[in-house]
Amino acid sequence: FNNIKIKNFVLSLTDLNNFHLKKSKFQVKYYYVFHSIISTHRAYYKDSFDNYDVIFCVGKHHINEIRSRESKYNLKQKKLIKHGYGKLDFLIEQQNSKEILTNRNKQTNLLIAPTWGENSLNEKEIILIINEILKSKLNIKITIRPHTMTVWNKPNFINNIKNNFKNNINIIIENDLNLTNSILTSDLMISDWSGAAIEFAFLKKKPVIFIETIQKTRNFEWDLLELPTIEKELRKKIGFVLKK
């Protein structure tokens, strides 16, 4: 990274120059593309976006948050591009370009997609949720889609769920997060604070059940900007919030 000699460098990685990945000693322009719709000022570290030259913003919330931080902390203004969200565009395109298989057996597809981190839904809680659903005797197929960071850092997460439901063909764990079929074919999602919940709601126009865990926070000065976070603002508009 220190010695890269190119004109433009596009990343979807936060915290450039803050940790092990440093900016080049040459004149390189750094662009950031969001990999989530959520707000910039709470779930990320406070300076996660400070070292980019150009940021492709998903919506007005990103522009307001970044400009507010620049103003409050006297930072150099970045170029902010009204870009939208390529991942959602891609999913919509996929949904429109191929006919999604209909549920001929009238089975409901439920997707459980938690975020990652210490306050996210853990495997014990997910097992409890699934057991409650199984008690209902409803015809439901359940897919668990763990976050990439959970797959990397907590191998027992997947193993514990697999061991509990190894004889149930209606419970699947999606390990390959490049696959999109579970999102495209699901009727309902259960989540916590995952950005995937917003993607699902906007793509499918179907509800999300949010389990009320502690909101993901890495910037403990987030409230100094006096701005709401979109992930909290949208919850009751795109689904239902249930106490843990």
mmCIF file of C-alpha atoms in Angstrom:
data_model
loop_
_atom_site.group_PDB
_atom_site.id
_atom_site.type_symbol
_atom_site.label_atom_id
_atom_site.label_comp_id
_atom_site.label_asym_id
_atom_site.label_seq_id
_atom_site.Cartn_x
_atom_site.Cartn_y
_atom_site.Cartn_z
ATOM 1 C CA PHE A 1 0.000 0.000 0.000
ATOM 2 C CA ASN A 2 2.831 2.432 0.829
ATOM 3 C CA ASN A 3 4.409 2.027 -2.583
ATOM 4 C CA ILE A 4 1.400 1.812 -4.883
ATOM 5 C CA LYS A 5 1.936 4.177 -7.792
ATOM 6 C CA ILE A 6 -1.386 4.646 -9.571
ATOM 7 C CA LYS A 7 -3.660 7.588 -10.256
ATOM 8 C CA ASN A 8 -6.899 6.356 -8.642
ATOM 9 C CA PHE A 9 -7.549 3.710 -5.995
ATOM 10 C CA VAL A 10 -11.143 2.555 -5.283
ATOM 11 C CA LEU A 11 -11.898 0.696 -2.028
ATOM 12 C CA SER A 12 -14.892 -0.575 -0.095
ATOM 13 C CA LEU A 13 -12.638 -0.831 2.963
ATOM 14 C CA THR A 14 -12.968 1.665 5.815
ATOM 15 C CA ASP A 15 -10.211 3.134 8.012
ATOM 16 C CA LEU A 16 -7.630 3.811 5.323
ATOM 17 C CA ASN A 17 -4.381 5.019 6.956
ATOM 18 C CA ASN A 18 -5.750 4.452 10.481
ATOM 19 C CA PHE A 19 -4.431 0.938 11.048
ATOM 20 C CA HIS A 20 -2.186 -1.374 8.998
ATOM 21 C CA LEU A 21 -3.173 -0.184 5.505
ATOM 22 C CA LYS A 22 -1.436 3.137 4.871
ATOM 23 C CA LYS A 23 -1.762 5.654 2.077
ATOM 24 C CA SER A 24 0.860 5.615 -0.666
ATOM 25 C CA LYS A 25 3.895 7.899 -0.545
ATOM 26 C CA PHE A 26 3.002 8.806 -4.144
ATOM 27 C CA GLN A 27 0.153 11.046 -5.273
ATOM 28 C CA VAL A 28 -2.792 8.666 -5.270
ATOM 29 C CA LYS A 29 -6.468 9.700 -5.147
ATOM 30 C CA TYR A 30 -8.521 7.428 -2.879
ATOM 31 C CA TYR A 31 -12.194 6.675 -3.536
ATOM 32 C CA TYR A 32 -14.531 4.939 -1.086
ATOM 33 C CA VAL A 33 -17.599 2.893 -2.127
ATOM 34 C CA PHE A 34 -20.014 1.906 0.670
ATOM 35 C CA HIS A 35 -20.709 -1.770 1.324
ATOM 36 C CA SER A 36 -23.650 -0.924 3.577
ATOM 37 C CA ILE A 37 -26.521 1.569 3.675
ATOM 38 C CA ILE A 38 -26.134 2.276 7.417
ATOM 39 C CA SER A 39 -24.956 5.617 8.813
ATOM 40 C CA THR A 40 -21.300 6.591 9.021
ATOM 41 C CA HIS A 41 -21.097 8.047 12.518
ATOM 42 C CA ARG A 42 -21.983 5.318 14.999
ATOM 43 C CA ALA A 43 -21.321 1.751 13.827
ATOM 44 C CA TYR A 44 -17.913 2.764 12.373
ATOM 45 C CA TYR A 45 -14.913 4.315 14.130
ATOM 46 C CA LYS A 46 -15.164 8.102 14.265
ATOM 47 C CA ASP A 47 -12.385 8.673 11.688
ATOM 48 C CA SER A 48 -13.195 5.714 9.413
ATOM 49 C CA PHE A 49 -13.813 7.915 6.357
ATOM 50 C CA ASP A 50 -11.477 10.849 7.009
ATOM 51 C CA ASN A 51 -8.625 9.780 4.732
ATOM 52 C CA TYR A 52 -10.491 9.362 1.444
ATOM 53 C CA ASP A 53 -10.549 12.023 -1.246
ATOM 54 C CA VAL A 54 -13.832 11.007 -2.874
ATOM 55 C CA ILE A 55 -16.790 9.161 -1.353
ATOM 56 C CA PHE A 56 -19.638 7.587 -3.325
ATOM 57 C CA CYS A 57 -22.598 8.257 -1.004
ATOM 58 C CA VAL A 58 -25.642 5.988 -0.800
ATOM 59 C CA GLY A 59 -28.073 8.745 0.199
ATOM 60 C CA LYS A 60 -28.529 12.152 1.775
ATOM 61 C CA HIS A 61 -27.826 10.722 5.221
ATOM 62 C CA HIS A 62 -24.210 9.982 4.256
ATOM 63 C CA ILE A 63 -23.720 13.465 2.813
ATOM 64 C CA ASN A 64 -25.164 15.114 5.947
ATOM 65 C CA GLU A 65 -23.098 12.958 8.317
ATOM 66 C CA ILE A 66 -19.783 13.415 6.496
ATOM 67 C CA ARG A 67 -20.244 17.162 6.007
ATOM 68 C CA SER A 68 -21.239 17.567 9.682
ATOM 69 C CA ARG A 69 -18.083 15.784 10.806
ATOM 70 C CA GLU A 70 -15.892 17.874 8.477
ATOM 71 C CA SER A 71 -17.439 21.054 9.852
ATOM 72 C CA LYS A 72 -17.295 20.062 13.529
ATOM 73 C CA TYR A 73 -13.691 18.847 13.434
ATOM 74 C CA ASN A 74 -12.392 21.328 10.828
ATOM 75 C CA LEU A 75 -11.470 18.599 8.339
ATOM 76 C CA LYS A 76 -10.641 19.077 4.682
ATOM 77 C CA GLN A 77 -13.755 18.671 2.534
ATOM 78 C CA LYS A 78 -13.979 15.504 0.504
ATOM 79 C CA LYS A 79 -15.691 15.249 -2.854
ATOM 80 C CA LEU A 80 -19.051 13.566 -2.202
ATOM 81 C CA ILE A 81 -20.778 11.894 -5.140
ATOM 82 C CA LYS A 82 -24.517 11.156 -5.141
ATOM 83 C CA HIS A 83 -24.068 7.556 -6.125
ATOM 84 C CA GLY A 84 -26.815 5.349 -4.655
ATOM 85 C CA TYR A 85 -26.122 1.756 -3.718
ATOM 86 C CA GLY A 86 -24.675 -0.571 -6.334
ATOM 87 C CA LYS A 87 -25.327 -3.739 -4.345
ATOM 88 C CA LEU A 88 -29.059 -3.014 -4.174
ATOM 89 C CA ASP A 89 -29.105 -2.166 -7.893
ATOM 90 C CA PHE A 90 -27.403 -5.501 -8.561
ATOM 91 C CA LEU A 91 -29.948 -7.430 -6.468
ATOM 92 C CA ILE A 92 -32.881 -5.677 -8.167
ATOM 93 C CA GLU A 93 -31.356 -6.470 -11.549
ATOM 94 C CA GLN A 94 -30.965 -10.122 -10.537
ATOM 95 C CA GLN A 95 -34.535 -10.272 -9.322
ATOM 96 C CA ASN A 96 -35.856 -8.717 -12.541
ATOM 97 C CA SER A 97 -33.685 -10.717 -14.943
ATOM 98 C CA LYS A 98 -34.629 -14.196 -13.773
ATOM 99 C CA GLU A 99 -37.867 -15.609 -12.573
ATOM 100 C CA ILE A 100 -37.574 -16.438 -8.888
ATOM 101 C CA LEU A 101 -38.780 -19.952 -8.211
ATOM 102 C CA THR A 102 -42.241 -19.881 -6.707
ATOM 103 C CA ASN A 103 -43.073 -21.844 -3.612
ATOM 104 C CA ARG A 104 -45.213 -24.584 -5.091
ATOM 105 C CA ASN A 105 -45.429 -26.285 -1.717
ATOM 106 C CA LYS A 106 -46.567 -23.015 -0.088
ATOM 107 C CA GLN A 107 -43.590 -23.065 2.215
ATOM 108 C CA THR A 108 -42.581 -19.763 3.808
ATOM 109 C CA ASN A 109 -38.902 -18.866 3.408
ATOM 110 C CA LEU A 110 -37.449 -17.186 6.479
ATOM 111 C CA LEU A 111 -33.979 -15.644 6.439
ATOM 112 C CA ILE A 112 -32.096 -15.042 9.711
ATOM 113 C CA ALA A 113 -29.303 -12.550 9.020
ATOM 114 C CA PRO A 114 -27.588 -11.067 12.090
ATOM 115 C CA THR A 115 -24.778 -8.550 12.065
ATOM 116 C CA TRP A 116 -21.458 -9.319 13.794
ATOM 117 C CA GLY A 117 -19.859 -8.207 17.043
ATOM 118 C CA GLU A 118 -20.382 -8.757 20.738
ATOM 119 C CA ASN A 119 -23.961 -7.426 20.851
ATOM 120 C CA SER A 120 -25.228 -9.237 17.755
ATOM 121 C CA LEU A 121 -27.503 -12.273 17.945
ATOM 122 C CA ASN A 122 -25.342 -15.205 19.013
ATOM 123 C CA GLU A 123 -25.824 -18.849 18.104
ATOM 124 C CA LYS A 124 -27.636 -19.699 21.376
ATOM 125 C CA GLU A 125 -30.186 -16.973 20.746
ATOM 126 C CA ILE A 126 -30.645 -18.051 17.132
ATOM 127 C CA ILE A 127 -31.172 -21.656 18.252
ATOM 128 C CA LEU A 128 -33.838 -20.440 20.725
ATOM 129 C CA ILE A 129 -35.599 -18.479 17.963
ATOM 130 C CA ILE A 130 -35.568 -21.482 15.624
ATOM 131 C CA ASN A 131 -36.895 -23.800 18.325
ATOM 132 C CA GLU A 132 -39.806 -21.411 18.966
ATOM 133 C CA ILE A 133 -40.590 -21.352 15.245
ATOM 134 C CA LEU A 134 -40.450 -25.162 15.043
ATOM 135 C CA LYS A 135 -42.969 -25.398 17.906
ATOM 136 C CA SER A 136 -45.487 -23.526 15.761
ATOM 137 C CA LYS A 137 -45.649 -26.481 13.314
ATOM 138 C CA LEU A 138 -45.815 -24.006 10.419
ATOM 139 C CA ASN A 139 -44.361 -24.966 7.058
ATOM 140 C CA ILE A 140 -41.262 -22.761 7.182
ATOM 141 C CA LYS A 141 -37.864 -23.171 5.577
ATOM 142 C CA ILE A 142 -35.191 -21.328 7.588
ATOM 143 C CA THR A 143 -31.896 -20.086 6.173
ATOM 144 C CA ILE A 144 -29.254 -18.678 8.524
ATOM 145 C CA ARG A 145 -26.903 -16.239 6.800
ATOM 146 C CA PRO A 146 -24.126 -15.265 9.246
ATOM 147 C CA HIS A 147 -22.037 -12.164 8.660
ATOM 148 C CA THR A 148 -18.680 -12.677 6.923
ATOM 149 C CA MET A 149 -16.819 -11.530 10.050
ATOM 150 C CA THR A 150 -18.692 -14.116 12.124
ATOM 151 C CA VAL A 151 -17.758 -16.872 9.647
ATOM 152 C CA TRP A 152 -14.084 -15.858 9.896
ATOM 153 C CA ASN A 153 -13.850 -15.237 13.621
ATOM 154 C CA LYS A 154 -16.361 -17.623 15.221
ATOM 155 C CA PRO A 155 -16.279 -21.086 13.596
ATOM 156 C CA ASN A 156 -18.244 -22.510 16.536
ATOM 157 C CA PHE A 157 -21.179 -20.247 15.628
ATOM 158 C CA ILE A 158 -21.949 -22.340 12.549
ATOM 159 C CA ASN A 159 -20.974 -25.682 14.116
ATOM 160 C CA ASN A 160 -23.295 -25.202 17.115
ATOM 161 C CA ILE A 161 -26.296 -24.420 14.916
ATOM 162 C CA LYS A 162 -25.492 -27.306 12.553
ATOM 163 C CA ASN A 163 -25.224 -29.767 15.427
ATOM 164 C CA ASN A 164 -28.591 -28.690 16.841
ATOM 165 C CA PHE A 165 -30.504 -29.071 13.575
ATOM 166 C CA LYS A 166 -28.484 -31.598 11.561
ATOM 167 C CA ASN A 167 -31.551 -33.803 11.011
ATOM 168 C CA ASN A 168 -33.831 -31.008 9.845
ATOM 169 C CA ILE A 169 -33.731 -30.509 6.071
ATOM 170 C CA ASN A 170 -35.694 -27.259 6.391
ATOM 171 C CA ILE A 171 -32.852 -25.497 8.208
ATOM 172 C CA ILE A 172 -29.912 -24.360 6.095
ATOM 173 C CA ILE A 173 -26.767 -22.358 6.830
ATOM 174 C CA GLU A 174 -25.516 -20.248 3.958
ATOM 175 C CA ASN A 175 -21.720 -20.172 4.214
ATOM 176 C CA ASP A 176 -21.001 -18.682 0.793
ATOM 177 C CA LEU A 177 -22.011 -15.057 1.232
ATOM 178 C CA ASN A 178 -21.429 -14.359 -2.463
ATOM 179 C CA LEU A 179 -24.664 -16.247 -3.077
ATOM 180 C CA THR A 180 -27.804 -14.112 -3.232
ATOM 181 C CA ASN A 181 -30.479 -16.776 -3.624
ATOM 182 C CA SER A 182 -31.567 -16.712 0.023
ATOM 183 C CA ILE A 183 -32.216 -12.964 -0.136
ATOM 184 C CA LEU A 184 -34.004 -13.203 -3.480
ATOM 185 C CA THR A 185 -36.326 -16.038 -2.419
ATOM 186 C CA SER A 186 -37.108 -15.113 1.203
ATOM 187 C CA ASP A 187 -40.503 -13.885 2.418
ATOM 188 C CA LEU A 188 -39.374 -12.574 5.774
ATOM 189 C CA MET A 189 -36.174 -11.687 7.603
ATOM 190 C CA ILE A 190 -35.137 -11.752 11.248
ATOM 191 C CA SER A 191 -32.183 -9.525 12.080
ATOM 192 C CA ASP A 192 -30.671 -7.277 14.749
ATOM 193 C CA TRP A 193 -28.697 -4.240 13.455
ATOM 194 C CA SER A 194 -27.497 -5.712 10.174
ATOM 195 C CA GLY A 195 -27.349 -3.450 7.133
ATOM 196 C CA ALA A 196 -28.583 -6.469 5.151
ATOM 197 C CA ALA A 197 -32.015 -5.904 6.714
ATOM 198 C CA ILE A 198 -32.335 -2.553 4.923
ATOM 199 C CA GLU A 199 -31.228 -4.145 1.641
ATOM 200 C CA PHE A 200 -33.810 -6.907 2.074
ATOM 201 C CA ALA A 201 -36.645 -4.479 2.871
ATOM 202 C CA PHE A 202 -35.913 -2.218 -0.115
ATOM 203 C CA LEU A 203 -35.418 -5.163 -2.477
ATOM 204 C CA LYS A 204 -38.336 -7.371 -1.480
ATOM 205 C CA LYS A 205 -40.688 -4.757 0.026
ATOM 206 C CA LYS A 206 -41.362 -7.347 2.700
ATOM 207 C CA PRO A 207 -41.026 -6.955 6.468
ATOM 208 C CA VAL A 208 -38.071 -7.462 8.772
ATOM 209 C CA ILE A 209 -38.428 -8.598 12.381
ATOM 210 C CA PHE A 210 -35.753 -6.763 14.377
ATOM 211 C CA ILE A 211 -34.626 -8.281 17.668
ATOM 212 C CA GLU A 212 -33.833 -5.406 20.039
ATOM 213 C CA THR A 213 -30.157 -5.907 20.876
ATOM 214 C CA ILE A 214 -27.743 -3.124 21.875
ATOM 215 C CA GLN A 215 -27.100 -0.900 18.860
ATOM 216 C CA LYS A 216 -23.698 -1.428 17.281
ATOM 217 C CA THR A 217 -21.421 1.444 18.359
ATOM 218 C CA ARG A 218 -17.738 2.003 17.601
ATOM 219 C CA ASN A 219 -17.798 5.777 17.721
ATOM 220 C CA PHE A 220 -18.692 6.726 21.288
ATOM 221 C CA GLU A 221 -18.816 10.406 20.323
ATOM 222 C CA TRP A 222 -21.483 9.780 17.688
ATOM 223 C CA ASP A 223 -24.104 11.922 19.420
ATOM 224 C CA LEU A 224 -21.907 15.044 19.166
ATOM 225 C CA LEU A 225 -22.997 15.376 15.537
ATOM 226 C CA GLU A 226 -26.622 15.532 16.736
ATOM 227 C CA LEU A 227 -27.779 13.402 13.826
ATOM 228 C CA PRO A 228 -29.906 10.236 13.925
ATOM 229 C CA THR A 229 -28.675 6.970 12.452
ATOM 230 C CA ILE A 230 -30.621 5.676 9.466
ATOM 231 C CA GLU A 231 -30.465 2.099 10.772
ATOM 232 C CA LYS A 232 -32.491 3.181 13.827
ATOM 233 C CA GLU A 233 -34.774 5.621 12.002
ATOM 234 C CA LEU A 234 -35.914 2.983 9.498
ATOM 235 C CA ARG A 235 -36.597 0.089 11.854
ATOM 236 C CA LYS A 236 -40.288 0.683 12.523
ATOM 237 C CA LYS A 237 -40.893 1.786 8.929
ATOM 238 C CA ILE A 238 -39.649 -1.436 7.344
ATOM 239 C CA GLY A 239 -40.676 -3.986 9.954
ATOM 240 C CA PHE A 240 -41.297 -4.746 13.613
ATOM 241 C CA VAL A 241 -39.078 -4.436 16.682
ATOM 242 C CA LEU A 242 -39.274 -7.190 19.300
ATOM 243 C CA LYS A 243 -37.667 -7.059 22.722
ATOM 244 C CA LYS A 244 -34.872 -9.568 23.172
#
